[in-house]
Amino acid sequence: MAPDTHHTEVGRACGSPFAATRAAGAVMDARGVLVGWSAGAEQLLGHEAAEVLGQPAASLLATAGRAAFLAAAADLSREAAQGRHVGATLRCKDGRELAVALRAHPWVGPDEARFWLLLAAEEAETRRWEEDFAVLSGLFDRSPVGLLVSDTDLRCTRRNLALERMTGVPIGERLGKKISEALPDLNVAEVETVMKRVLATGEPVLDFIQRGLTPADPGREHVWSTGIFRLQDSEGTVLGLCHAVVDITDAHRARERMQLINEASIRIGTTLDVGRTAKELAEVALHRLADSVTVDLLDSVLRGDTPTPGPPDQGLTLRRAAHETVSESTRPPKALAVGDLSRFGLASPQARCMADLEVKFIAQLDLTTPWLDEDPKRAEIIRATRVHSLIAVPLTARNVLMGVATFYRWRDTEAFDDDDVTLAAELVSRAALSMDNARRYTRERNTALALQRSLLPQRLPVLNAVEVAGRYQPAGSDTDLGGDWFDVIPLSGARVALVVGDVPGHGVQASATMGRLRAAVHTLADLDLPPDELLTHLDDLVARLTEAEGVGRDQPHADGSAIGATCLYAVYDPAERRCTLASAGHYPPAVVGPGGSVDFPEVPAGPPLGLGGLPFETTELDLAEGSLLVLYTNGLILARDQDIDIGLDSLRRILSQPEPTLEDICDQLIAALLPFRPPDDVALLVARTRALGPDRVASWDLPLDPAIVVDARAAATRQLDLWGLQDLAYVAELVVSELVTNAIRYGKPPIRLRLIHDQSLICEVSDGNSTAPHLRRAHSDDEGGRGLFLVAQLTDHWGTRYAARGKIIWAELCLPQ
């Protein structure tokens, strides 16, 4: 019997089940009688040759299905059907029935006698062989997965059509070559290392990623995922390797784009700063999308202003907000530096995309295009670096154009494609929304800061009574707003009011409320009220305001509400070196003596403003010249620890060794007591007291006698001579005369005249009557009533304040220049 060699090149390692060396074989003559019987047939069915030869072949058929088999067997006589097989059920010697597949081949013997060679194999084995053959044939002929078989020298011995299509290398140029020889543009050092490891260990490698260019698509980098496993025969001899290759370029790029978008959502818009967001956009897009990225924004956007909705006017000027490009070794020169004005020609992609708010994409840039000549400097850079592809995307959010982002490729040889355009538009869209939020925040912040600056003291006054320095530190960052404030208010008689207060909450509402309270304190301070009376009037005002706003007293800490605000009001008199204080729910000041001792005086803590209830009380402190008064809000001592005692101890420790200047003291307190982002606003006011000694103050007790007016004028004149203020003598005589005359005529004893040489000349006359004088215009026939009118005309300021007993009428004259 001749062996069957059909399809042996792609069968299993054990060969086809119909191979002559494996199949059960028999020879049947033209009459259907068995004339030949092989050892394989005897092994398969158990019948010896002597038992079957000369018997009809049909006698071996099982009864069931015999007719169907004979009909099918008749078709095998046709030449077209030869080589096919049919199913049959045969009787074994032991009585079993065995399902087999039969194949018949015609054979012409001696004397032209016709015979049939019958080959039989178990049906189950035949079915497995057919499936294996179909799989192998499909893998090498129809599979989309690339297959490569290499020998132990890593040289290709076989490959399928899919791999040929992937690489573009014909089969004739691939066989017998290593990967490095067939595809020199791939980085194969790593893959050959992996192949050798798989050969040595037998451990397969899955999802090995390769990138590179191939002749099939030389202008585009592809990505492949490869599985490598070892091939060996039934005895374990290593034959080589098999590679299963899948082109995952599109999926890989889609995954990279998704990763980039996810990264952009984290890295873009981390701050409410327009310039920083523009830089973040450029940094995210660099390398993985473009070789260079520029972002140009309208000046109005950088300032926080609202641009005009819709496309811009022609010839719009922008400002470079960000520019990022590849590594320094290949970095081209910049056409514009960050912060420079930027203008694009009307025909440029950037100008056109801003005009119609549509992305402009140039896959292959013609370096001779006319629009480049509109901007020679930019054109020189583009041509020098040989930019070959660009995308211009308008930065828009909420129908507001804010600028343009441009993406360039010049080092990466692959041009931008539609997917890159979609990715660029997505990145810019995310950045534009963050920029618009930042722009809105900048606008609100600038408005709020302008409000804050207008409400806080622009500069502290220079006074002889005290030397002062202050700090305001908002919660969180320098751009946040709060309701803490401090103030220094000059008063009559060379005195000064030191104020510190705290409005609950943060934000614009708290700042606005603080401004109203500060204005109210200034107004009440002009009335020269004692501290307790001033706080009483302020408390009544807050109660009326909160009632009008619909905020009840049961909401003492409503955000931005005046109710629950605290205030400390202190008046320092340098002539008497005395400080009078009153508190509305505020912490007492720290007093530092000239020797460095620190004390927190007992100041009766009245209720916070607007709550009513207990009255406010005053405390008087006698201060040595050079003492420090430190007024603060609770944010200073509670910023690092919620324990008030710990905060006060820290304040005491720092102040016990103060810096030489008040500015240094403020800086030291802020640095030592506040974290980087304090949780609450802080207002700090430090004052070093001064004294007006006998050489600057002169006083006389006067009897209730009209004749004493002459002596008072003379005493005042002599004192002005001592101070070198002779130029003021005439006016001062008239003022002293009128004030003393009024005190004698309308007041009560004791009467006292005091002159103070400060930044102005201050004339004070006190008496025991609490009735306030009134300025009125006298008629032509009146004998009196012109005194205060004359004083008002001759002096720069005048007024009345009340003492524990009686009142003081004062007037100020500017010193000669």
GROMACS .gro file of C-alpha atoms in nm, residues 362-779:
model
  418
  362ILE     CA    1  -0.292   7.183   0.857
  363ALA     CA    2  -0.171   6.824   0.818
  364GLN     CA    3   0.112   6.908   0.580
  365LEU     CA    4   0.234   7.265   0.609
  366ASP     CA    5   0.366   7.430   0.293
  367LEU     CA    6   0.656   7.645   0.412
  368THR     CA    7   0.607   7.875   0.114
  369THR     CA    8   0.246   7.956   0.200
  370PRO     CA    9   0.177   8.332   0.173
  371TRP     CA   10   0.033   8.380   0.524
  372LEU     CA   11   0.374   8.310   0.676
  373ASP     CA   12   0.508   8.625   0.512
  374GLU     CA   13   0.264   8.833   0.717
  375ASP     CA   14   0.474   8.756   1.025
  376PRO     CA   15   0.842   8.736   0.919
  377LYS     CA   16   0.979   8.662   1.265
  378ARG     CA   17   0.742   8.373   1.329
  379ALA     CA   18   0.789   8.248   0.973
  380GLU     CA   19   1.166   8.242   1.021
  381ILE     CA   20   1.130   8.014   1.325
  382ILE     CA   21   0.877   7.786   1.152
  383ARG     CA   22   1.096   7.747   0.846
  384ALA     CA   23   1.416   7.704   1.046
  385THR     CA   24   1.269   7.417   1.248
  386ARG     CA   25   1.079   7.282   0.944
  387VAL     CA   26   0.741   7.269   1.112
  388HIS     CA   27   0.536   7.030   0.899
  389SER     CA   28   0.202   7.015   1.080
  390LEU     CA   29  -0.001   7.243   1.308
  391ILE     CA   30  -0.334   7.279   1.485
  392ALA     CA   31  -0.481   7.614   1.593
  393VAL     CA   32  -0.766   7.594   1.847
  394PRO     CA   33  -0.967   7.893   1.974
  395LEU     CA   34  -0.987   7.923   2.351
  396THR     CA   35  -1.359   7.973   2.414
  397ALA     CA   36  -1.588   7.918   2.712
  398ARG     CA   37  -1.947   8.032   2.761
  399ASN     CA   38  -1.940   8.199   2.417
  400VAL     CA   39  -1.642   8.411   2.523
  401LEU     CA   40  -1.323   8.410   2.314
  402MET     CA   41  -1.017   8.431   2.536
  403GLY     CA   42  -0.734   8.354   2.296
  404VAL     CA   43  -0.580   8.078   2.085
  405ALA     CA   44  -0.365   7.770   2.146
  406THR     CA   45  -0.134   7.646   1.870
  407PHE     CA   46   0.022   7.298   1.850
  408TYR     CA   47   0.325   7.239   1.625
  409ARG     CA   48   0.507   6.927   1.507
  410TRP     CA   49   0.856   6.959   1.368
  411ARG     CA   50   1.068   6.692   1.540
  412ASP     CA   51   0.809   6.413   1.526
  413THR     CA   52   0.794   6.309   1.162
  414GLU     CA   53   0.433   6.192   1.187
  415ALA     CA   54   0.176   6.454   1.091
  416PHE     CA   55  -0.126   6.543   1.301
  417ASP     CA   56  -0.439   6.346   1.217
  418ASP     CA   57  -0.809   6.384   1.291
  419ASP     CA   58  -0.775   6.207   1.623
  420ASP     CA   59  -0.503   6.453   1.724
  421VAL     CA   60  -0.732   6.742   1.632
  422THR     CA   61  -1.007   6.597   1.851
  423LEU     CA   62  -0.761   6.552   2.137
  424ALA     CA   63  -0.625   6.907   2.104
  425ALA     CA   64  -0.978   7.049   2.102
  426GLU     CA   65  -1.064   6.851   2.415
  427LEU     CA   66  -0.755   6.970   2.602
  428VAL     CA   67  -0.817   7.330   2.502
  429SER     CA   68  -1.183   7.306   2.598
  430ARG     CA   69  -1.092   7.190   2.947
  431ALA     CA   70  -0.828   7.460   2.982
  432ALA     CA   71  -1.063   7.729   2.849
  433LEU     CA   72  -1.325   7.649   3.111
  434SER     CA   73  -1.062   7.665   3.385
  435MET     CA   74  -0.930   7.993   3.242
  436ASP     CA   75  -1.277   8.142   3.235
  437ASN     CA   76  -1.330   8.040   3.595
  438ALA     CA   77  -0.991   8.189   3.679
  439ARG     CA   78  -1.079   8.505   3.486
  440ARG     CA   79  -1.405   8.539   3.677
  441TYR     CA   80  -1.226   8.476   4.002
  442THR     CA   81  -0.961   8.733   3.913
  443ARG     CA   82  -1.230   8.988   3.840
  444GLU     CA   83  -1.410   8.918   4.167
  445ARG     CA   84  -1.083   8.912   4.357
  446ASN     CA   85  -0.968   9.243   4.212
  447THR     CA   86  -1.305   9.396   4.297
  448ALA     CA   87  -1.296   9.256   4.648
  449LEU     CA   88  -0.934   9.363   4.702
  450ALA     CA   89  -1.015   9.711   4.582
  451LEU     CA   90  -1.299   9.716   4.832
  452GLN     CA   91  -1.073   9.582   5.104
  453ARG     CA   92  -0.804   9.841   5.031
  454SER     CA   93  -1.059  10.117   5.037
  455LEU     CA   94  -1.190  10.004   5.375
  456LEU     CA   95  -0.859   9.944   5.554
  457PRO     CA   96  -0.622  10.231   5.640
  458GLN     CA   97  -0.415  10.320   5.337
  459ARG     CA   98  -0.138  10.451   5.561
  460LEU     CA   99  -0.109  10.510   5.932
  461PRO     CA  100  -0.086  10.871   6.053
  462VAL     CA  101   0.240  11.010   6.190
  463LEU     CA  102   0.170  11.137   6.542
  464ASN     CA  103   0.368  11.271   6.834
  465ALA     CA  104   0.155  11.070   7.077
  466VAL     CA  105   0.251  10.725   6.949
  467GLU     CA  106   0.461  10.545   6.692
  468VAL     CA  107   0.248  10.281   6.521
  469ALA     CA  108   0.276   9.983   6.284
  470GLY     CA  109   0.011   9.738   6.175
  471ARG     CA  110  -0.054   9.424   5.976
  472TYR     CA  111  -0.359   9.267   5.819
  473GLN     CA  112  -0.330   8.898   5.726
  474PRO     CA  113  -0.638   8.742   5.562
  475ALA     CA  114  -0.730   8.380   5.615
  476GLY     CA  115  -0.606   8.123   5.363
  477SER     CA  116  -0.407   8.340   5.125
  478ASP     CA  117  -0.333   8.702   5.045
  479THR     CA  118  -0.627   8.712   4.805
  480ASP     CA  119  -0.895   8.619   5.058
  481LEU     CA  120  -1.106   8.877   5.235
  482GLY     CA  121  -1.218   8.907   5.593
  483GLY     CA  122  -1.374   9.133   5.849
  484ASP     CA  123  -1.083   9.207   6.084
  485TRP     CA  124  -0.956   9.564   6.098
  486PHE     CA  125  -0.743   9.809   6.292
  487ASP     CA  126  -0.733  10.186   6.296
  488VAL     CA  127  -0.541  10.482   6.436
  489ILE     CA  128  -0.759  10.793   6.479
  490PRO     CA  129  -0.613  11.130   6.587
  491LEU     CA  130  -0.825  11.298   6.858
  492SER     CA  131  -0.831  11.641   7.009
  493GLY     CA  132  -0.575  11.740   7.270
  494ALA     CA  133  -0.292  11.546   7.095
  495ARG     CA  134  -0.465  11.222   7.196
  496VAL     CA  135  -0.502  10.920   6.972
  497ALA     CA  136  -0.756  10.637   6.947
  498LEU     CA  137  -0.629  10.285   6.881
  499VAL     CA  138  -0.893  10.050   6.746
  500VAL     CA  139  -0.904   9.682   6.657
  501GLY     CA  140  -1.215   9.482   6.561
  502ASP     CA  141  -1.335   9.150   6.423
  503VAL     CA  142  -1.646   9.082   6.213
  504PRO     CA  143  -1.754   8.715   6.200
  505GLY     CA  144  -1.705   8.528   5.873
  506HIS     CA  145  -1.507   8.587   5.555
  507GLY     CA  146  -1.560   8.724   5.209
  508VAL     CA  147  -1.695   9.040   5.058
  509GLN     CA  148  -1.991   9.058   5.296
  510ALA     CA  149  -1.763   9.050   5.599
  511SER     CA  150  -1.540   9.318   5.445
  512ALA     CA  151  -1.838   9.539   5.366
  513THR     CA  152  -1.966   9.504   5.723
  514MET     CA  153  -1.620   9.585   5.854
  515GLY     CA  154  -1.617   9.900   5.642
  516ARG     CA  155  -1.949  10.013   5.788
  517LEU     CA  156  -1.828   9.957   6.143
  518ARG     CA  157  -1.499  10.133   6.076
  519ALA     CA  158  -1.681  10.434   5.933
  520ALA     CA  159  -1.912  10.438   6.234
  521VAL     CA  160  -1.616  10.429   6.474
  522HIS     CA  161  -1.457  10.725   6.291
  523THR     CA  162  -1.781  10.921   6.315
  524LEU     CA  163  -1.826  10.848   6.683
  525ALA     CA  164  -1.458  10.922   6.751
  526ASP     CA  165  -1.508  11.271   6.606
  527LEU     CA  166  -1.760  11.330   6.886
  528ASP     CA  167  -1.480  11.276   7.138
  529LEU     CA  168  -1.684  11.023   7.329
  530PRO     CA  169  -1.524  10.817   7.608
  531PRO     CA  170  -1.453  10.456   7.505
  532ASP     CA  171  -1.746  10.306   7.694
  533GLU     CA  172  -1.993  10.555   7.549
  534LEU     CA  173  -1.854  10.509   7.199
  535LEU     CA  174  -1.903  10.131   7.221
  536THR     CA  175  -2.254  10.183   7.356
  537HIS     CA  176  -2.346  10.397   7.053
  538LEU     CA  177  -2.175  10.144   6.822
  539ASP     CA  178  -2.370   9.860   6.985
  540ASP     CA  179  -2.698  10.044   6.928
  541LEU     CA  180  -2.603  10.109   6.567
  542VAL     CA  181  -2.522   9.740   6.505
  543ALA     CA  182  -2.851   9.637   6.661
  544ARG     CA  183  -3.043   9.870   6.430
  545LEU     CA  184  -2.849   9.758   6.123
  546THR     CA  185  -2.897   9.388   6.190
  547GLU     CA  186  -3.264   9.440   6.263
  548ALA     CA  187  -3.304   9.618   5.929
  549GLU     CA  188  -3.120   9.330   5.756
  550GLY     CA  189  -3.344   9.070   5.920
  551VAL     CA  190  -3.063   8.910   6.124
  552GLY     CA  191  -3.173   8.826   6.477
  553ARG     CA  192  -2.971   8.838   6.797
  554ASP     CA  193  -2.989   8.459   6.806
  555GLN     CA  194  -2.747   8.455   6.510
  556PRO     CA  195  -2.435   8.610   6.665
  557HIS     CA  196  -2.196   8.444   6.420
  558ALA     CA  197  -2.386   8.476   6.091
  559ASP     CA  198  -2.127   8.504   5.816
  560GLY     CA  199  -2.057   8.869   5.738
  561SER     CA  200  -2.314   8.998   5.988
  562ALA     CA  201  -2.225   9.287   6.219
  563ILE     CA  202  -2.399   9.121   6.510
  564GLY     CA  203  -2.147   8.937   6.721
  565ALA     CA  204  -1.857   9.154   6.603
  566THR     CA  205  -1.597   9.242   6.867
  567CYS     CA  206  -1.409   9.569   6.916
  568LEU     CA  207  -1.144   9.712   7.146
  569TYR     CA  208  -1.130  10.092   7.166
  570ALA     CA  209  -0.836  10.259   7.346
  571VAL     CA  210  -0.760  10.630   7.386
  572TYR     CA  211  -0.407  10.735   7.477
  573ASP     CA  212  -0.331  11.084   7.615
  574PRO     CA  213   0.041  11.165   7.578
  575ALA     CA  214   0.015  11.466   7.808
  576GLU     CA  215  -0.105  11.255   8.099
  577ARG     CA  216   0.052  10.928   7.975
  578ARG     CA  217  -0.278  10.756   8.036
  579CYS     CA  218  -0.466  10.502   7.827
  580THR     CA  219  -0.841  10.452   7.864
  581LEU     CA  220  -0.985  10.129   7.721
  582ALA     CA  221  -1.319   9.958   7.671
  583SER     CA  222  -1.393   9.620   7.512
  584ALA     CA  223  -1.693   9.478   7.330
  585GLY     CA  224  -1.620   9.107   7.361
  586HIS     CA  225  -1.259   9.152   7.252
  587TYR     CA  226  -0.933   9.024   7.397
  588PRO     CA  227  -0.735   9.272   7.611
  589PRO     CA  228  -0.417   9.422   7.466
  590ALA     CA  229  -0.066   9.321   7.559
  591VAL     CA  230   0.127   9.594   7.740
  592VAL     CA  231   0.506   9.578   7.724
  593GLY     CA  232   0.693   9.800   7.966
  594PRO     CA  233   1.019   9.976   7.874
  595GLY     CA  234   1.206   9.700   8.060
  596GLY     CA  235   1.046   9.419   7.858
  597SER     CA  236   0.785   9.303   8.109
  598VAL     CA  237   0.465   9.182   7.938
  599ASP     CA  238   0.124   9.217   8.096
  600PHE     CA  239  -0.234   9.153   7.984
  601PRO     CA  240  -0.436   9.405   8.185
  602GLU     CA  241  -0.779   9.321   8.315
  603VAL     CA  242  -1.026   9.489   8.081
  604PRO     CA  243  -1.396   9.420   8.155
  605ALA     CA  244  -1.518   9.224   7.855
  606GLY     CA  245  -1.850   9.367   7.753
  607PRO     CA  246  -2.080   9.174   7.522
  608PRO     CA  247  -2.005   9.157   7.149
  609LEU     CA  248  -2.171   9.425   6.942
  610GLY     CA  249  -2.541   9.398   6.875
  611LEU     CA  250  -2.620   9.153   7.155
  612GLY     CA  251  -2.707   9.409   7.423
  613GLY     CA  252  -2.727   9.318   7.788
  614LEU     CA  253  -2.434   9.418   8.009
  615PRO     CA  254  -2.300   9.775   7.992
  616PHE     CA  255  -1.951   9.855   7.870
  617GLU     CA  256  -1.689   9.964   8.124
  618THR     CA  257  -1.364  10.154   8.096
  619THR     CA  258  -1.023  10.075   8.233
  620GLU     CA  259  -0.745  10.330   8.279
  621LEU     CA  260  -0.378  10.244   8.250
  622ASP     CA  261  -0.085  10.470   8.334
  623LEU     CA  262   0.188  10.398   8.082
  624ALA     CA  263   0.552  10.487   8.100
  625GLU     CA  264   0.697  10.655   7.797
  626GLY     CA  265   0.822  10.395   7.549
  627SER     CA  266   0.567  10.130   7.648
  628LEU     CA  267   0.421   9.905   7.381
  629LEU     CA  268   0.050   9.856   7.331
  630VAL     CA  269  -0.021   9.546   7.119
  631LEU     CA  270  -0.379   9.514   6.993
  632TYR     CA  271  -0.479   9.202   6.796
  633THR     CA  272  -0.769   8.986   6.687
  634ASN     CA  273  -0.818   8.626   6.797
  635GLY     CA  274  -0.673   8.486   6.474
  636LEU     CA  275  -0.324   8.577   6.596
  637ILE     CA  276  -0.329   8.373   6.916
  638LEU     CA  277  -0.554   8.088   6.802
  639ALA     CA  278  -0.398   8.021   6.461
  640ARG     CA  279  -0.174   7.733   6.570
  641ASP     CA  280  -0.361   7.609   6.879
  642GLN     CA  281  -0.718   7.643   6.998
  643ASP     CA  282  -0.604   7.688   7.360
  644ILE     CA  283  -0.615   8.059   7.440
  645ASP     CA  284  -0.364   8.025   7.724
  646ILE     CA  285  -0.108   7.866   7.492
  647GLY     CA  286  -0.157   8.146   7.242
  648LEU     CA  287  -0.117   8.417   7.506
  649ASP     CA  288   0.194   8.251   7.647
  650SER     CA  289   0.347   8.242   7.297
  651LEU     CA  290   0.263   8.610   7.252
  652ARG     CA  291   0.414   8.693   7.590
  653ARG     CA  292   0.734   8.502   7.510
  654ILE     CA  293   0.786   8.682   7.179
  655LEU     CA  294   0.711   9.027   7.314
  656SER     CA  295   0.943   8.984   7.611
  657GLN     CA  296   1.234   9.021   7.367
  658PRO     CA  297   1.094   9.257   7.104
  659GLU     CA  298   1.268   9.367   6.790
  660PRO     CA  299   1.408   9.724   6.779
  661THR     CA  300   1.149   9.857   6.532
  662LEU     CA  301   0.773   9.821   6.531
  663GLU     CA  302   0.779   9.686   6.176
  664ASP     CA  303   1.016   9.411   6.288
  665ILE     CA  304   0.791   9.333   6.584
  666CYS     CA  305   0.493   9.290   6.350
  667ASP     CA  306   0.693   9.065   6.117
  668GLN     CA  307   0.820   8.858   6.410
  669LEU     CA  308   0.470   8.805   6.550
  670ILE     CA  309   0.324   8.711   6.213
  671ALA     CA  310   0.607   8.469   6.134
  672ALA     CA  311   0.608   8.303   6.476
  673LEU     CA  312   0.236   8.276   6.548
  674LEU     CA  313   0.077   8.222   6.208
  675PRO     CA  314   0.097   7.914   5.983
  676PHE     CA  315   0.147   7.948   5.608
  677ARG     CA  316  -0.229   7.965   5.553
  678PRO     CA  317  -0.386   8.101   5.873
  679PRO     CA  318  -0.736   7.965   5.940
  680ASP     CA  319  -0.872   8.306   6.040
  681ASP     CA  320  -0.812   8.671   5.960
  682VAL     CA  321  -0.559   8.858   6.170
  683ALA     CA  322  -0.544   9.228   6.247
  684LEU     CA  323  -0.242   9.348   6.446
  685LEU     CA  324  -0.164   9.698   6.571
  686VAL     CA  325   0.152   9.781   6.769
  687ALA     CA  326   0.193  10.129   6.925
  688ARG     CA  327   0.491  10.269   7.118
  689THR     CA  328   0.379  10.544   7.350
  690ARG     CA  329   0.540  10.885   7.369
  691ALA     CA  330   0.494  11.158   7.628
  692LEU     CA  331   0.438  11.530   7.600
  693GLY     CA  332   0.650  11.665   7.889
  694PRO     CA  333   0.632  11.999   8.066
  695ASP     CA  334   0.827  12.160   7.785
  696ARG     CA  335   0.536  12.085   7.549
  697VAL     CA  336   0.239  12.147   7.781
  698ALA     CA  337   0.150  12.455   7.984
  699SER     CA  338  -0.161  12.497   8.205
  700TRP     CA  339  -0.314  12.756   8.438
  701ASP     CA  340  -0.598  12.734   8.688
  702LEU     CA  341  -0.820  13.041   8.652
  703PRO     CA  342  -1.063  13.197   8.901
  704LEU     CA  343  -1.423  13.272   8.806
  705ASP     CA  344  -1.340  13.644   8.749
  706PRO     CA  345  -1.382  13.830   8.415
  707ALA     CA  346  -1.071  14.034   8.493
  708ILE     CA  347  -0.856  13.723   8.467
  709VAL     CA  348  -0.899  13.719   8.090
  710VAL     CA  349  -0.622  13.975   8.052
  711ASP     CA  350  -0.383  13.765   8.261
  712ALA     CA  351  -0.471  13.456   8.061
  713ARG     CA  352  -0.388  13.629   7.732
  714ALA     CA  353  -0.057  13.752   7.873
  715ALA     CA  354   0.037  13.406   8.004
  716ALA     CA  355  -0.042  13.251   7.669
  717THR     CA  356   0.170  13.510   7.488
  718ARG     CA  357   0.467  13.446   7.713
  719GLN     CA  358   0.441  13.072   7.659
  720LEU     CA  359   0.430  13.113   7.282
  721ASP     CA  360   0.744  13.323   7.303
  722LEU     CA  361   0.916  13.037   7.488
  723TRP     CA  362   0.810  12.793   7.218
  724GLY     CA  363   0.915  13.027   6.939
  725LEU     CA  364   0.561  13.061   6.808
  726GLN     CA  365   0.543  13.439   6.810
  727ASP     CA  366   0.373  13.433   6.469
  728LEU     CA  367   0.070  13.275   6.630
  729ALA     CA  368   0.054  13.512   6.924
  730TYR     CA  369  -0.211  13.751   6.789
  731VAL     CA  370  -0.457  13.480   6.683
  732ALA     CA  371  -0.386  13.274   6.995
  733GLU     CA  372  -0.461  13.576   7.218
  734LEU     CA  373  -0.802  13.619   7.052
  735VAL     CA  374  -0.885  13.245   7.081
  736VAL     CA  375  -0.776  13.230   7.449
  737SER     CA  376  -0.969  13.546   7.524
  738GLU     CA  377  -1.293  13.416   7.371
  739LEU     CA  378  -1.270  13.065   7.522
  740VAL     CA  379  -1.185  13.189   7.873
  741THR     CA  380  -1.457  13.456   7.854
  742ASN     CA  381  -1.718  13.192   7.758
  743ALA     CA  382  -1.604  12.964   8.041
  744ILE     CA  383  -1.629  13.242   8.298
  745ARG     CA  384  -1.965  13.366   8.165
  746TYR     CA  385  -2.143  13.035   8.111
  747GLY     CA  386  -1.941  12.772   8.294
  748LYS     CA  387  -1.869  12.663   8.646
  749PRO     CA  388  -1.548  12.627   8.838
  750PRO     CA  389  -1.293  12.487   8.822
  751ILE     CA  390  -1.172  12.669   8.510
  752ARG     CA  391  -0.844  12.565   8.351
  753LEU     CA  392  -0.647  12.688   8.048
  754ARG     CA  393  -0.404  12.447   7.878
  755LEU     CA  394  -0.176  12.501   7.578
  756ILE     CA  395  -0.020  12.203   7.399
  757HIS     CA  396   0.263  12.234   7.150
  758ASP     CA  397   0.209  11.930   6.927
  759GLN     CA  398   0.184  11.905   6.549
  760SER     CA  399  -0.040  12.206   6.593
  761LEU     CA  400  -0.100  12.457   6.872
  762ILE     CA  401  -0.388  12.334   7.085
  763CYS     CA  402  -0.580  12.566   7.314
  764GLU     CA  403  -0.806  12.400   7.573
  765VAL     CA  404  -1.035  12.561   7.830
  766SER     CA  405  -1.218  12.333   8.073
  767ASP     CA  406  -1.489  12.410   8.322
  768GLY     CA  407  -1.727  12.219   8.549
  769ASN     CA  408  -2.042  12.277   8.345
  770SER     CA  409  -2.149  11.991   8.116
  771THR     CA  410  -2.369  12.212   7.899
  772ALA     CA  411  -2.237  12.217   7.545
  773PRO     CA  412  -2.181  12.556   7.375
  774HIS     CA  413  -2.356  12.628   7.047
  775LEU     CA  414  -2.220  12.818   6.752
  776ARG     CA  415  -2.471  13.082   6.639
  777ARG     CA  416  -2.475  13.391   6.418
  778ALA     CA  417  -2.527  13.706   6.626
  779HIS     CA  418  -2.754  13.987   6.508
   0.00000   0.00000   0.00000
